[in-house]
Amino acid sequence: MVDAAPPAPESAWEYAPAPESREIVSIAPGYGLFINGEFTPAADGKHFTTLNPATEEPLAEVAEAGERDVDRAVAAARTAFERTWGPMPGTDRAKYLYRIARAIQERAREFAVLESLDNGKPIKESRDVDVPLAAAHFFYHAGWADKLEHAGFGPQPRPLGVAGQVIPWNFPLLMAAWKLAPALAAGNTCVLKPAETTPLTALLLAEVIQQAGLPPGTVNILTGDGATGQALVSHPGVDKIAFTGSTEVGKEILRAVAGTGRKLTLELGGKAANVVFDDAPLDQAVEGIVNGIFFNQGHVCCAGSRLLVQESVADMVLDRLKRRLGTLRLGDPLDKNTDIGAINSRQQLDKIEQLTAAGEAEGAQRWSPPCLLPTAGYWFPPTVFSGVSQSHRIAREEIFGPVLSVLTFRTPEEAVAKANNTPYGLSAGVWTDKGSRILWMTQRLRAGVVWANTYNRFDPASPFGGYRESGFGREGGRHGLAAYIDG
Ligand code: NDP
């Protein structure tokens, strides 16, 4: 007689906590504005508190820039443009950009921990995505700085002047790199405004910029809220405006800039379709769906927030997806095991709760894996809505949270029609075994970026941007540089 195999243990394998130490980073009690190469208090002495969204613990007091500070920063950027950075040969600008890239690499752990503390994103994302990509953007653009004459911009490409740049809270350091690196490579000087809830890594970047010895005034960093952003984008001394954020604010900026002759690029919201055909490698597709919407708590403009799945495999995909979501770990952003971190602010959590309540009220079926939410801080469980119809708000509005709306289709034509049924046009994903179908789909999807059998892939050499309500202009690659060159 053979003994029966022992029964499988009932409890799942538990992960022991693996918290990253926060000792690597020293957060000062207060921070000034970075103007003309120095940290300085706001002219009217105003400041605000930045919080850790995972605990609601205050991290630091940060200066709030007003109109006089914007004047000072723009004047410093103008002087640097005319006297030092603007006239500097590209070969020298390249060296400074390399130095910044190297310093970000050397201080990578510090940046990653600080980003996770101030933003709430899991350390494995800040460590493996945000910080290395930020360094890569500076490396990539350092390579362009001395080659602009050969890049098809004419024999003597000229920078635009002073760039006013406003960024959001979802990728604070990375968005700063996306804005600063191409502007500086092309010979512009910058005034950058980080988001109110996530100013700390931009201020650490200011330290790196000091460390790299950039001429004073080349980069100025003004912390503050929407009013600071508004004062910057409407300042007459700014020659070029680059904005990433909500479509609503983007439209406001567009109205303010219209007729002034100043250059503008807008990278706004999205409601991307992630389209899964029945011949797709389904396990890979499930990983792509998870990465598409649950990466960075869904705080991603190009998030695959609408899953369009072919009806014949819809039940199977949904089952596998639910099983996979049951394995995601939500909790302490500094724990290296964590997959889903905190929602960035109370305001954003309210918006997610409001829209998900609307989804239920309109008749979609809501599902989340069993998941204990921490008692302090801002948290939302990974959530899937099935039975979603195109008219539901959760299928039309950008939720900007870990919430997936599932719709089905029968034919490729129907998939295209549904994917394009949105005022946005930033990104899309296609999962299929057939190369010809990928090409057929990409020709028809109205989106600035289409990923095939992958999702949320970023590279500094690859232009990123949208059209329609997702904005205009490109960031990254040669196209991104063009936005900072006159002509
Ligand atoms: P906003 O568009 O308000 O913020 C983006 C940046 O613009 C921030 O630095 C903000 O400052 C600044 N800002 C706000 N008002 C103005 C203004 N009138 N003129 C110039 N700059 C301004 O986004 P929110 O943070 O309020 O998020 C709201 C919604 O927008 C989210 O729920 C999400 O749906 C969407 N969003 C989309 C993003 C994307 O990448 N596509 C990124 C962020 C949000 P401050 O934050 O300090 O107020």
Coordinates of C-alpha atoms and ligand atoms in Angstrom, one line a residue:
M1 CA 0.0 0.0 0.0
V2 CA 1.3 3.5 -0.9
D3 CA 0.8 6.3 1.5
A4 CA -1.4 9.1 0.3
A5 CA 0.4 12.4 -0.5
P6 CA 0.1 14.8 2.4
P7 CA -2.6 17.4 1.9
A8 CA -1.6 20.8 0.5
P9 CA -1.2 23.3 3.2
E10 CA -4.3 25.5 3.4
S11 CA -2.7 28.9 4.0
A12 CA -0.9 30.6 1.1
W13 CA 2.8 31.1 1.3
E14 CA 3.3 34.3 3.3
Y15 CA 5.9 36.8 2.5
A16 CA 8.1 38.1 5.3
P17 CA 8.2 41.9 5.3
A18 CA 11.2 43.3 3.4
P19 CA 11.2 47.1 4.1
E20 CA 13.7 49.3 2.4
S21 CA 15.4 51.5 5.0
R22 CA 14.4 55.1 5.0
E23 CA 17.7 56.0 6.7
I24 CA 19.3 56.5 3.3
V25 CA 17.5 59.7 2.8
S26 CA 17.6 62.7 5.1
I27 CA 14.6 64.9 4.8
A28 CA 15.1 68.4 6.0
P29 CA 12.3 70.0 8.1
G30 CA 11.9 72.7 5.5
Y31 CA 12.8 73.4 1.9
G32 CA 13.1 76.7 -0.1
L33 CA 12.6 77.5 -3.7
F34 CA 15.5 76.8 -6.1
I35 CA 16.2 80.1 -7.9
N36 CA 19.4 81.2 -9.6
G37 CA 21.3 78.2 -8.2
E38 CA 20.4 78.7 -4.5
F39 CA 17.6 77.6 -2.2
T40 CA 15.7 80.6 -1.0
P41 CA 12.4 81.2 1.0
A42 CA 9.3 82.4 -0.9
A43 CA 9.2 86.2 -1.0
D44 CA 6.0 86.3 1.1
G45 CA 7.3 83.5 3.4
K46 CA 4.4 81.2 2.5
H47 CA 4.9 77.4 2.8
F48 CA 2.8 74.2 2.8
T49 CA 3.2 70.7 4.2
T50 CA 4.0 67.6 2.1
L51 CA 2.6 64.3 3.5
N52 CA 3.4 60.7 3.2
P53 CA 0.2 59.4 1.6
A54 CA 0.7 55.9 3.1
T55 CA 0.6 57.2 6.7
E56 CA -0.6 60.8 6.5
E57 CA 2.6 61.7 8.4
P58 CA 4.0 65.2 7.5
L59 CA 7.3 64.9 5.8
A60 CA 8.5 68.5 5.3
E61 CA 7.4 72.1 5.0
V62 CA 8.0 73.4 1.5
A63 CA 8.0 77.0 0.2
E64 CA 5.0 78.1 -1.8
A65 CA 6.1 80.3 -4.7
G66 CA 4.0 83.4 -5.5
E67 CA 4.1 85.9 -8.4
R68 CA 7.3 87.7 -7.2
D69 CA 9.1 84.4 -7.0
V70 CA 8.0 83.5 -10.5
D71 CA 9.4 86.9 -11.6
R72 CA 12.7 86.1 -9.9
A73 CA 13.0 82.6 -11.4
V74 CA 12.1 83.7 -14.9
A75 CA 14.6 86.6 -14.7
A76 CA 17.3 84.2 -13.5
A77 CA 16.5 81.8 -16.3
R78 CA 16.6 84.7 -18.9
T79 CA 20.0 85.8 -17.7
A80 CA 21.4 82.3 -17.8
F81 CA 19.9 81.8 -21.3
E82 CA 21.5 85.0 -22.6
R83 CA 24.9 84.8 -20.8
T84 CA 25.9 81.2 -19.9
W85 CA 23.7 78.2 -21.0
G86 CA 22.4 79.6 -24.2
P87 CA 25.7 80.6 -25.8
M88 CA 27.5 77.4 -24.4
P89 CA 28.7 74.9 -27.1
G90 CA 26.7 71.7 -27.2
T91 CA 29.7 69.7 -26.3
D92 CA 29.9 71.4 -22.9
R93 CA 26.1 71.2 -22.3
A94 CA 26.4 67.5 -22.9
K95 CA 29.0 67.1 -20.1
Y96 CA 26.6 68.8 -17.6
L97 CA 23.8 66.5 -18.6
Y98 CA 26.0 63.4 -18.2
R99 CA 26.9 64.6 -14.8
I100 CA 23.3 64.9 -13.8
A101 CA 22.6 61.4 -15.1
R102 CA 25.5 59.9 -13.2
A103 CA 24.6 61.7 -10.0
I104 CA 21.0 60.3 -10.3
Q105 CA 22.5 56.9 -10.7
E106 CA 24.8 57.3 -7.7
R107 CA 22.0 58.6 -5.5
A108 CA 19.4 56.2 -7.0
R109 CA 18.4 54.6 -3.6
E110 CA 18.0 58.0 -2.1
F111 CA 15.8 59.1 -4.9
A112 CA 13.7 55.9 -4.9
V113 CA 13.0 56.0 -1.1
L114 CA 12.2 59.7 -1.2
E115 CA 9.8 59.2 -4.2
S116 CA 8.0 56.3 -2.5
L117 CA 7.7 58.3 0.7
D118 CA 6.3 61.4 -0.9
N119 CA 4.2 59.8 -3.7
G120 CA 3.1 56.4 -2.1
K121 CA 4.3 54.3 -5.0
P122 CA 5.9 50.9 -4.3
I123 CA 9.7 51.0 -3.9
K124 CA 10.1 48.3 -6.5
E125 CA 8.6 50.7 -9.1
S126 CA 10.4 53.8 -8.0
R127 CA 13.7 51.8 -7.8
D128 CA 13.3 49.8 -11.1
V129 CA 11.3 52.2 -13.2
D130 CA 11.1 55.9 -12.2
V131 CA 14.7 56.5 -11.2
P132 CA 16.6 54.5 -13.9
L133 CA 14.4 56.0 -16.6
A134 CA 15.0 59.5 -15.2
A135 CA 18.8 58.9 -15.5
A136 CA 18.3 57.4 -18.9
H137 CA 16.5 60.6 -20.1
F138 CA 19.5 62.7 -19.1
F139 CA 22.0 60.2 -20.7
Y140 CA 20.0 60.1 -23.9
H141 CA 19.7 63.8 -24.2
A142 CA 23.3 64.4 -23.3
G143 CA 24.0 62.4 -26.5
W144 CA 21.9 64.9 -28.5
A145 CA 23.4 68.1 -27.2
D146 CA 26.4 68.2 -29.5
K147 CA 24.6 66.7 -32.5
L148 CA 21.7 69.0 -33.1
E149 CA 23.2 70.4 -36.3
H150 CA 22.9 66.9 -37.8
A151 CA 19.4 66.1 -36.5
G152 CA 17.4 67.6 -39.4
F153 CA 16.6 70.8 -37.6
G154 CA 18.6 72.9 -40.1
P155 CA 22.3 73.9 -40.0
Q156 CA 22.1 76.1 -36.9
P157 CA 19.2 75.0 -34.7
R158 CA 18.3 77.6 -32.1
P159 CA 16.8 77.1 -28.7
L160 CA 13.5 78.9 -27.8
G161 CA 14.6 80.6 -24.6
V162 CA 13.0 80.2 -21.2
A163 CA 10.8 77.1 -20.8
G164 CA 8.1 77.1 -18.2
Q165 CA 7.3 73.5 -17.2
V166 CA 4.5 72.2 -15.0
I167 CA 4.3 68.6 -14.0
P168 CA 2.0 66.3 -12.1
W169 CA 2.3 64.0 -9.1
N170 CA 2.2 60.5 -10.7
F171 CA 5.9 60.3 -11.8
P172 CA 7.4 63.3 -10.0
L173 CA 11.1 62.7 -10.8
L174 CA 10.6 61.1 -14.1
M175 CA 8.4 63.9 -15.4
A176 CA 11.0 66.4 -14.2
A177 CA 13.5 64.5 -16.3
W178 CA 11.2 64.3 -19.3
K179 CA 10.8 68.1 -19.2
L180 CA 14.3 69.3 -18.2
A181 CA 16.6 67.0 -20.3
P182 CA 15.4 67.8 -23.8
A183 CA 15.0 71.5 -23.0
L184 CA 18.6 71.8 -21.6
A185 CA 20.1 69.6 -24.4
A186 CA 18.7 72.1 -26.9
G187 CA 20.1 75.1 -25.0
N188 CA 17.0 76.4 -23.3
T189 CA 16.8 77.4 -19.6
C190 CA 14.0 76.2 -17.4
V191 CA 11.6 77.1 -14.6
L192 CA 9.9 73.9 -13.4
K193 CA 6.9 73.6 -11.1
P194 CA 6.4 70.2 -9.5
A195 CA 3.0 69.1 -8.1
E196 CA 2.0 70.3 -4.7
T197 CA 1.7 66.8 -3.2
T198 CA 5.1 65.5 -4.5
P199 CA 7.8 68.3 -4.4
L200 CA 10.6 66.4 -2.7
T201 CA 12.4 64.5 -5.5
A202 CA 12.4 67.7 -7.7
L203 CA 14.1 69.4 -4.8
L204 CA 16.6 66.6 -4.5
L205 CA 17.2 67.0 -8.2
A206 CA 17.9 70.6 -7.6
E207 CA 20.7 69.5 -5.2
V208 CA 22.0 67.3 -7.9
I209 CA 21.9 70.2 -10.3
Q210 CA 24.0 72.2 -7.9
Q211 CA 26.3 69.3 -7.4
A212 CA 26.7 69.0 -11.2
G213 CA 27.7 72.7 -11.3
L214 CA 25.2 74.0 -13.8
P215 CA 25.5 77.8 -14.3
P216 CA 23.1 79.5 -11.8
G217 CA 19.6 80.2 -13.3
T218 CA 19.8 77.4 -15.9
V219 CA 17.3 75.3 -13.9
N220 CA 14.9 76.9 -11.3
I221 CA 12.4 74.9 -9.3
L222 CA 9.4 76.6 -7.9
T223 CA 7.3 74.5 -5.5
G224 CA 3.6 75.6 -5.0
D225 CA 0.1 74.8 -6.0
G226 CA -2.1 75.4 -9.1
A227 CA -1.8 79.2 -8.6
T228 CA 2.0 79.0 -8.9
G229 CA 1.6 76.9 -12.1
Q230 CA -0.9 79.5 -13.4
A231 CA 1.5 82.4 -12.6
L232 CA 4.3 80.6 -14.4
V233 CA 2.4 79.6 -17.6
S234 CA 1.0 83.1 -18.0
H235 CA 4.3 84.9 -17.3
P236 CA 5.3 87.1 -20.3
G237 CA 9.0 86.2 -19.9
V238 CA 8.3 82.5 -20.7
D239 CA 8.9 81.5 -24.4
K240 CA 7.8 77.9 -24.2
I241 CA 5.3 76.1 -22.0
A242 CA 5.3 72.4 -21.4
F243 CA 2.5 70.9 -19.3
T244 CA 1.6 67.4 -18.2
G245 CA -1.6 67.0 -16.2
S246 CA -5.3 67.0 -16.4
T247 CA -7.2 67.8 -19.7
E248 CA -9.2 70.4 -17.8
V249 CA -6.1 72.4 -16.8
G250 CA -4.5 71.8 -20.2
K251 CA -7.5 73.5 -21.8
E252 CA -7.2 76.4 -19.5
I253 CA -3.5 76.8 -20.4
L254 CA -4.4 76.5 -24.1
R255 CA -6.9 79.3 -23.8
A256 CA -4.4 81.5 -21.9
V257 CA -1.6 80.9 -24.4
A258 CA -3.7 81.3 -27.6
G259 CA -2.6 84.3 -29.6
T260 CA 0.5 85.0 -27.6
G261 CA 2.8 83.3 -30.1
R262 CA 4.4 81.3 -27.4
K263 CA 5.1 77.6 -28.0
L264 CA 3.1 75.0 -26.1
T265 CA 3.1 71.2 -25.7
L266 CA 0.3 69.5 -23.7
E267 CA 0.4 65.9 -22.4
L268 CA -3.0 65.3 -20.9
G269 CA -5.3 62.5 -19.8
G270 CA -6.3 59.2 -21.4
K271 CA -8.7 56.3 -21.3
A272 CA -6.7 53.7 -23.2
A273 CA -8.1 50.5 -24.6
N274 CA -6.1 47.3 -24.0
V275 CA -7.5 44.9 -26.6
V276 CA -7.1 41.2 -26.2
F277 CA -7.9 38.9 -29.1
D278 CA -8.8 35.2 -28.7
D279 CA -5.5 34.1 -30.3
A280 CA -3.4 36.1 -27.8
P281 CA -1.1 34.3 -25.3
L282 CA -3.6 34.7 -22.5
D283 CA -1.2 34.3 -19.5
Q284 CA 1.0 37.0 -21.0
A285 CA -2.0 39.1 -21.7
V286 CA -3.2 38.8 -18.1
E287 CA 0.2 40.1 -17.0
G288 CA -0.1 42.9 -19.5
I289 CA -3.5 43.8 -18.2
V290 CA -2.3 43.9 -14.6
N291 CA 0.7 46.0 -15.6
G292 CA -1.5 48.2 -17.8
I293 CA -3.9 49.3 -15.0
F294 CA -2.4 48.4 -11.6
F295 CA 1.1 49.7 -12.2
N296 CA 1.6 52.9 -10.1
Q297 CA -1.9 52.4 -8.6
G298 CA -3.4 53.3 -12.0
H299 CA -2.1 56.8 -11.7
V300 CA -0.8 56.7 -15.2
C301 CA -2.1 58.9 -18.1
C302 CA -1.6 56.0 -20.6
A303 CA -3.0 53.3 -18.2
G304 CA -4.9 50.5 -20.0
S305 CA -8.1 51.4 -18.0
R306 CA -10.5 49.8 -20.5
L307 CA -10.0 46.2 -21.2
L308 CA -11.6 45.1 -24.5
V309 CA -11.6 41.3 -24.6
Q310 CA -12.9 39.1 -27.4
E311 CA -16.2 37.6 -26.2
S312 CA -15.1 34.0 -26.9
V313 CA -12.3 34.2 -24.3
A314 CA -13.8 36.8 -22.0
D315 CA -14.8 34.5 -19.1
M316 CA -11.5 32.7 -19.2
V317 CA -9.5 35.9 -19.2
L318 CA -11.6 37.3 -16.4
D319 CA -11.1 34.2 -14.3
R320 CA -7.4 34.2 -14.8
L321 CA -7.2 37.9 -14.1
K322 CA -9.1 37.6 -10.8
R323 CA -6.8 34.7 -9.7
R324 CA -3.8 36.9 -10.5
L325 CA -5.2 39.9 -8.7
G326 CA -5.6 37.7 -5.6
T327 CA -1.8 37.4 -5.5
L328 CA -1.1 41.2 -5.5
R329 CA 0.2 42.6 -2.3
L330 CA -1.1 46.0 -1.2
G331 CA 0.6 47.9 1.6
D332 CA 3.7 49.7 2.8
P333 CA 5.2 51.3 -0.3
L334 CA 8.7 50.9 1.2
D335 CA 8.3 47.1 1.4
K336 CA 10.1 45.4 -1.5
N337 CA 7.2 42.9 -1.8
T338 CA 4.5 45.5 -2.3
D339 CA 2.7 45.6 -5.7
I340 CA 0.1 48.2 -4.9
G341 CA 1.0 51.3 -2.9
A342 CA -1.0 54.2 -1.6
I343 CA -3.2 56.6 -3.5
N344 CA -1.4 59.9 -3.8
S345 CA -3.9 62.2 -2.0
R346 CA -7.2 62.4 -0.2
Q347 CA -8.5 64.4 -3.2
Q348 CA -7.6 61.6 -5.6
L349 CA -9.0 58.9 -3.4
D350 CA -12.3 60.9 -3.2
K351 CA -12.4 61.0 -7.0
I352 CA -11.8 57.3 -7.4
E353 CA -14.5 56.5 -4.8
Q354 CA -16.9 58.8 -6.5
L355 CA -16.4 57.3 -10.0
T356 CA -16.5 53.7 -8.7
A357 CA -19.8 54.4 -6.9
A358 CA -21.1 55.8 -10.2
G359 CA -20.0 52.5 -11.9
E360 CA -22.1 50.5 -9.4
A361 CA -25.1 52.8 -9.6
E362 CA -25.1 52.6 -13.4
G363 CA -25.3 48.8 -13.2
A364 CA -21.7 47.4 -13.7
Q365 CA -20.5 44.5 -11.5
R366 CA -17.8 45.4 -9.1
W367 CA -15.1 43.0 -7.9
S368 CA -12.0 43.2 -5.7
P369 CA -9.9 40.5 -4.3
P370 CA -10.0 40.0 -0.5
C371 CA -7.6 42.7 0.7
L372 CA -7.0 44.4 4.0
L373 CA -6.5 48.1 3.7
P374 CA -4.2 49.9 6.2
T375 CA -6.1 52.0 8.6
A376 CA -4.1 55.2 8.2
G377 CA -3.3 56.8 4.8
Y378 CA -5.1 56.7 1.4
W379 CA -5.8 53.3 0.0
F380 CA -8.0 51.7 -2.7
P381 CA -8.1 48.0 -3.5
P382 CA -7.5 46.7 -7.1
T383 CA -11.0 46.8 -8.6
V384 CA -12.5 45.2 -11.7
F385 CA -15.8 46.2 -13.2
S386 CA -17.4 43.7 -15.6
G387 CA -20.7 44.2 -17.5
V388 CA -19.6 47.7 -18.4
S389 CA -21.3 49.5 -21.3
Q390 CA -19.8 52.3 -23.4
S391 CA -22.2 54.9 -21.9
H392 CA -21.0 54.2 -18.3
R393 CA -18.9 57.0 -16.7
I394 CA -16.3 54.4 -15.7
A395 CA -15.9 53.6 -19.4
R396 CA -15.6 57.3 -20.5
E397 CA -13.9 59.3 -17.7
E398 CA -10.3 59.1 -16.6
I399 CA -10.4 57.5 -13.1
F400 CA -6.6 57.6 -12.5
G401 CA -6.8 54.8 -10.0
P402 CA -6.5 51.0 -9.7
V403 CA -9.8 50.4 -11.5
L404 CA -10.3 48.4 -14.6
S405 CA -13.5 48.5 -16.8
V406 CA -14.1 45.3 -18.8
L407 CA -16.0 45.4 -22.1
T408 CA -16.2 42.7 -24.8
F409 CA -16.2 42.7 -28.6
R410 CA -16.8 40.1 -31.3
T411 CA -14.9 41.3 -34.4
P412 CA -11.8 43.4 -35.0
E413 CA -13.9 46.1 -36.5
E414 CA -16.0 46.3 -33.3
A415 CA -12.8 46.4 -31.2
V416 CA -11.5 49.4 -33.2
A417 CA -14.9 51.2 -33.0
K418 CA -15.1 50.7 -29.2
A419 CA -11.4 51.5 -28.6
N420 CA -11.8 54.8 -30.5
N421 CA -15.0 55.7 -28.8
T422 CA -13.3 58.1 -26.4
P423 CA -12.5 61.8 -26.6
Y424 CA -8.9 60.9 -25.7
G425 CA -6.1 59.6 -27.9
L426 CA -3.0 58.8 -25.9
S427 CA -2.3 55.1 -25.9
A428 CA -3.6 51.6 -26.6
G429 CA -2.5 48.0 -26.4
V430 CA -3.1 45.0 -28.7
W431 CA -2.7 41.3 -27.7
T432 CA -2.7 38.8 -30.6
D433 CA -0.6 36.1 -32.1
K434 CA -0.9 37.6 -35.6
G435 CA 1.6 40.3 -36.8
S436 CA -0.7 41.3 -39.6
R437 CA -3.5 42.0 -37.1
I438 CA -1.2 44.1 -35.0
L439 CA -0.5 46.3 -38.1
W440 CA -4.1 46.4 -39.1
M441 CA -5.1 47.5 -35.6
T442 CA -2.3 50.1 -35.2
Q443 CA -3.4 51.7 -38.5
R444 CA -6.9 52.2 -37.1
L445 CA -6.4 53.0 -33.5
R446 CA -6.5 56.7 -32.8
A447 CA -3.8 56.8 -30.2
G448 CA -0.3 58.4 -30.0
V449 CA 1.3 55.2 -28.7
V450 CA 0.2 51.6 -29.4
W451 CA 1.9 48.7 -27.6
A452 CA 1.7 45.2 -29.1
N453 CA 1.9 42.2 -26.8
T454 CA 3.3 44.4 -24.1
Y455 CA 2.2 47.5 -22.1
N456 CA 3.6 50.6 -20.4
R457 CA 7.0 50.4 -22.1
F458 CA 9.0 53.6 -22.0
D459 CA 12.2 54.6 -23.6
P460 CA 13.8 58.0 -23.9
A461 CA 14.4 57.4 -27.6
S462 CA 10.7 56.8 -28.3
P463 CA 8.4 59.7 -28.8
F464 CA 5.4 59.8 -26.4
G465 CA 2.3 61.9 -26.7
G466 CA -1.3 62.0 -27.8
Y467 CA -3.9 63.9 -29.8
R468 CA -7.4 65.1 -29.4
E469 CA -8.2 65.6 -25.6
S470 CA -4.9 63.9 -24.7
G471 CA -3.0 66.9 -25.9
F472 CA -0.4 67.6 -28.6
G473 CA 3.4 67.5 -29.0
R474 CA 5.8 64.7 -28.3
E475 CA 8.2 64.0 -25.5
G476 CA 11.2 61.7 -26.1
G477 CA 13.2 60.9 -29.2
R478 CA 14.1 63.5 -31.9
H479 CA 10.4 64.5 -31.9
G480 CA 10.6 65.6 -28.3
L481 CA 13.7 67.7 -29.0
A482 CA 11.9 69.5 -31.8
A483 CA 9.5 71.0 -29.3
Y484 CA 12.4 72.9 -27.8
I485 CA 13.9 74.2 -31.0
D486 CA 13.0 77.4 -32.8
G487 CA 11.5 76.9 -36.3
Ligands
NDP1 P1 -3.7 69.0 -12.5 O1 -3.8 69.1 -14.0 O2 -4.5 70.0 -11.7 O3 -2.2 69.2 -12.0 C1 -1.1 69.0 -12.9 C2 -0.1 70.2 -12.6 O4 -0.6 71.4 -12.9 C3 0.2 70.3 -11.1 O5 1.6 70.7 -10.9 C4 -0.7 71.4 -10.7 O6 -0.4 72.0 -9.5 C5 -0.7 72.3 -11.8 N1 -1.8 73.2 -12.0 C6 -3.1 73.1 -11.5 N2 -3.8 74.1 -11.9 C7 -3.1 74.9 -12.8 C8 -3.3 76.0 -13.6 N3 -4.5 76.6 -13.6 N4 -2.3 76.5 -14.4 C9 -1.1 75.9 -14.4 N5 -0.8 74.8 -13.6 C10 -1.8 74.3 -12.9 O7 -4.1 67.6 -12.0 P2 -4.6 67.1 -10.5 O8 -3.4 66.9 -9.8 O9 -5.5 68.1 -10.0 O10 -5.3 65.8 -10.9 C11 -6.7 65.9 -11.3 C12 -7.0 64.8 -12.3 O11 -6.2 65.0 -13.5 C13 -6.6 63.4 -11.9 O12 -7.6 62.8 -11.2 C14 -6.3 62.7 -13.2 O13 -7.5 62.2 -13.8 C15 -5.8 63.8 -14.1 N6 -4.3 63.8 -14.2 C16 -3.7 63.4 -15.3 C17 -2.4 63.4 -15.4 C18 -1.7 62.9 -16.6 O14 -0.5 62.6 -16.6 N7 -2.4 62.8 -17.7 C19 -1.5 63.7 -14.3 C20 -2.2 64.2 -13.1 C21 -3.5 64.2 -13.1 P3 -0.8 71.4 -8.1 O15 -0.8 70.0 -8.2 O16 0.3 71.8 -7.2 O17 -2.1 72.0 -7.7

